[in-house]
Amino acid sequence: MAYFDFLSGTNYPAFNRAAEQLRAKGFEVENPAENPQPACNSWNGYMRLGLRQMLTCDAVVFLPGWWQSKGARLELDVASRLSMPCFKLEELL
């Protein structure tokens, strides 16, 4: 199961496109763009949902431009500390 890093709500089309491409290749995908809006509607709320979701997965997939996101950098740190495999999207397509 792969999890996508969360860049911003405005990047939902890229998340959904990547999820569709990976699902077509047979991957089971957890896509944070498909999560409901947290009650607090804050970055912290989105990250709490996303990190919980990420921890159910076997690997993390980073979209182009991931390094520009503080959330993606946090997710990379967590994934690295937990020895979760990390991939760039283009490596899997």
Backbone as a ProteinNet text record, in pm:
[ID]
protein_1_A
[PRIMARY]
MAYFDFLSGTNYPAFNRAAEQLRAKGFEVENPAENPQPACNSWNGYMRLGLRQMLTCDAVVFLPGWWQSKGARLELDVASRLSMPCFKLEELL
[TERTIARY]
84.4	0	89.4	61.6	143	65	136.9	77.9	143	65.4	118.4	143.7	251	275.7	171.9	143.6	43.3	112.3	104.8	167	74.6	-45.6	-144.2	-277.1	-381.8	-513.7	-526.1	-445.2	-452.7	-385.9	-318.6	-250.8	-334.5	-459.8	-543.9	-549	-557.7	-559.3	-435	-318.2	-196	-201.1	-250.3	-264.2	-359	-473.1	-572.8	-523.4	-452.2	-395.5	-292.1	-204.9	-102.8	-168.3	-270	-339.9	-400.6	-461.7	-521.9	-416.1	-302.3	-194.9	-141.1	-118.9	-64.4	-166.2	-292.2	-396.3	-406.8	-388.4	-392.5	-278	-169.7	-56.3	-70.4	-182.2	-209.3	-172.9	-127.3	-94.2	-221.2	-221.9	-325.2	-276.6	-358	-313.2	-397.9	-330.6	-394	-363.3	-464.8	-449.2	-505.3	-420.6	-472.4	-570.7	-570.1	-666.5	-808.1	-820.8	-951.7	-1003.2	-924	-966.1	-1070.7	-1155.1	-1247.6	-1170.9	-1228.9	-1169.3	-1174.4	-1062.7	-1067.5	-1155.1	-1214.5	-1305.2	-1238.5	-1109.8	-1038.6	-997.6	-999.5	-961.5	-824.3	-729.8	-596.3	-491.5	-372.6	-261.5	-234.8	-236.4	-214.3	-317.6	-441.5	-547.2	-526	-491.1	-463.4	-343.5	-239.2	-119.7	-148.7	-228.6	-263.8	-338	-431.5	-502.1	-404.6	-322.7	-231.2	-125.4	-67.8	35.1	-23.5	-143.1	-209.2	-228.9	-274.9	-298.4	-166.8	-63.4	66.5	120.4	99.1	154.3	88.3	-20.9	-84.1	-25.5	66.4	117.5	254.6	289.8	418.8	526.4	486.3	581.1	516.6	600.2	553.4	599	508.8	539.2	534.6	641	650.1	629.8	542.6	514.7	624.2	635.8	733.6	712.2	822.4	816.3	796.4	804.7	775.6	858.9	983.8	1074.4	1028.1	933.8	881.2	773.6	738.3	631	686.9	654.3	700.2	634.5	512.7	446.2	515.6	555.4	626	760.9	828.3	957.5	938	830.9	799.1	768.7	690.5	656.9	780.7	872.1	996.9	1076.9	1082.9	1154.8	1093.3	961.7	893.5	916.8	896.7	914.6	1057.7	1155	1295.9	1326.4	1277.5	1303.1	1238	1130.3	1060.5	1101.1	1202.9	1254.3	1147.1	1060.2	959.8	1022.4	1008.8	1060.7	992.3	1069.8	1019.2	1055.2	962.4	982.3	936.8	998.8	947.3	846.4	739.4	635.2	690.4	782	833.5	907.6	957.2	1024	926.1	801.1	701	618.1	628.5	549.8	638.6
-116.8	0	123.7	217.5	338.5	458.1	552.6	674.9	792.9	893.7	1013	1121.5	1196	1312.3	1419.8	1501.8	1606.9	1739.4	1793.1	1922.6	2036.5	2036.5	2137.9	2099.5	2155.8	2126.6	2160	2255.9	2293	2190.4	2093.5	1990.8	1863.2	1868.5	1750	1688.3	1765.9	1702.8	1616.2	1661.7	1582.4	1455.1	1464.1	1345.1	1245.5	1294.3	1205.3	1142	1218.7	1165.3	1056.2	1082.4	983.9	858.9	876.1	760.8	674.7	740.1	667.7	589.8	653	586.8	465.7	482.1	370.6	259.1	294.6	191.3	112.4	178.8	110.1	9.5	32.9	-59.7	-166.6	-164.6	-268.5	-233.9	-111.6	-71.4	-39.6	-73	-27.7	106.5	209.4	345.7	410.2	473.6	561.7	703.3	778.3	911.8	1014.2	1100.1	1196.4	1296	1311.9	1401.7	1345.5	1217.7	1154.6	1157.9	1212.3	1221	1330.3	1314.7	1424.1	1541.1	1657.2	1775.2	1756.9	1780.2	1767.8	1878.1	1850.2	1945.6	2080.8	2079.5	2204.5	2279.8	2212.7	2269.7	2338.5	2278.1	2336.5	2242.6	2298	2216.4	2102.2	2134.7	2030.3	1919.2	1955.6	1855.2	1766.6	1828.5	1749.9	1657.6	1708.1	1626.3	1511.3	1534.3	1425.2	1313.9	1352.2	1251.4	1180	1258.9	1203	1112.8	1152.2	1068.6	936.9	942.1	816.6	725.7	784.3	709.1	653.2	734.5	692.7	571.5	569.7	463.3	327.7	324	196.8	136	208.4	170.4	103.8	41.2	-26.8	63.8	170.1	259.5	396.3	495.7	632.3	676.5	741.1	789.8	942.3	1004.9	1150.3	1202.9	1301.4	1364.5	1464.6	1501.7	1605	1731.3	1791.6	1912.7	1889.4	1765	1730.8	1810.3	1842.5	1908.9	2050	2102.9	2236.3	2234.8	2117.7	2102.2	2065.5	2146.3	2111.5	1981.8	1956	1830.5	1710.6	1722.4	1612.8	1588.3	1695.5	1678	1608.8	1641.4	1572.9	1425.5	1399.5	1261	1181.2	1243.4	1175.2	1142.8	1235.8	1212	1094.9	1094.4	984.8	852.9	852.6	729.7	678	766.9	725.7	666.2	730.5	681	545.5	516.9	389.3	288.4	321.4	235	198	292.8	271.3	305	220.3	253.2	379.1	463.9	586.2	589.4	632.5	637.5	771.1	812.9	923.7	862.4	932.6	880.8	826.5	901.1	859.5	725.5	687	557.5	440.6	463.8	356.6	353.9	458.8	464.7	422.4
0	0	0	-84.2	-95.6	-43.7	10.4	62.8	-6.1	-39.7	-103.6	-1.9	-23.1	61.4	32.5	131.2	118.3	94.5	-26.3	-55.4	-15.6	-65.8	-29.2	-92.2	-39.9	-93.6	-240.5	-287.7	-428.1	-518.5	-459.6	-538.3	-549.7	-509.4	-516.7	-656.4	-763.9	-896.4	-921.1	-877.3	-895.8	-812.9	-690.9	-606.4	-670	-716.9	-775	-904.5	-984.9	-1110	-1079.1	-981.2	-942.8	-885.2	-803.4	-745.5	-855.7	-952.6	-1064.4	-1142.3	-1168	-1243	-1166.2	-1036.7	-957.5	-940.2	-921.6	-910.6	-1040.4	-1153.6	-1283.3	-1295.4	-1221.8	-1222.1	-1113.7	-1039.8	-941.5	-797.8	-773.3	-637.2	-558.5	-431.4	-339.1	-286.1	-298.4	-269.6	-160.3	-65.6	31.9	-13.7	-47.5	-103.2	-5.1	54.9	152	91.6	-38.5	-103.3	-95.7	-63.5	-51.3	91.9	184.6	324.7	342.2	444.2	474.7	536.7	529.5	592.5	744.7	814.8	960.9	1021.4	1135.5	1199.4	1222.8	1257	1286.2	1159.4	1045	915.4	918.6	990	1001.8	941.8	917.8	869.7	967.9	1097.7	1199	1187.1	1165.8	1151.9	1030.9	917.5	796.8	818.2	883.9	906.6	1003	1105.3	1197.8	1124	1037.7	956.3	863	795.3	696.2	756.7	869.4	932.6	980.1	1038.1	1079	958.5	849.5	726.2	672.4	670.7	618.6	696.2	826.3	909.2	885.6	810.9	776.4	649.5	586.9	454.7	460.4	350.3	337	278.7	210.4	144.3	127.3	100.4	78.5	-60.8	-133.6	-267.5	-264.3	-315.1	-316.3	-457.5	-468.1	-597	-631.7	-757.8	-794.7	-711	-670.5	-590	-441.5	-398.3	-257.6	-158.6	-192	-98.5	-63	-138.5	-109.4	-1.1	46.3	143.7	280.6	382.6	516.9	563.5	518.3	553.7	491.8	367.1	299.8	365.4	405.7	474.2	608.6	679	804.8	778	674.9	640.6	601.7	529	494.2	619.7	713.7	838.8	914.9	928.4	998.6	925.4	794.7	716.5	727.8	720.7	730.5	866.5	971.9	1107.7	1132.5	1059.2	1073.3	966.7	888.7	781.7	679.5	648.7	544.2	409.4	310.5	178	123.3	58.2	-2.6	-149.7	-232.2	-376.6	-430.4	-538.6	-617	-713.2	-741.4	-828.5	-959	-1019.9	-1151.5	-1145.2	-1028.6	-1015.3	-1028	-998.7	-1000	-1127.5	-1205.5	-1330.7	-1442.6
[MASK]
+++++++++++++++++++++++++++++++++++++++++++++++++++++++++++++++++++++++++++++++++++++++++++++

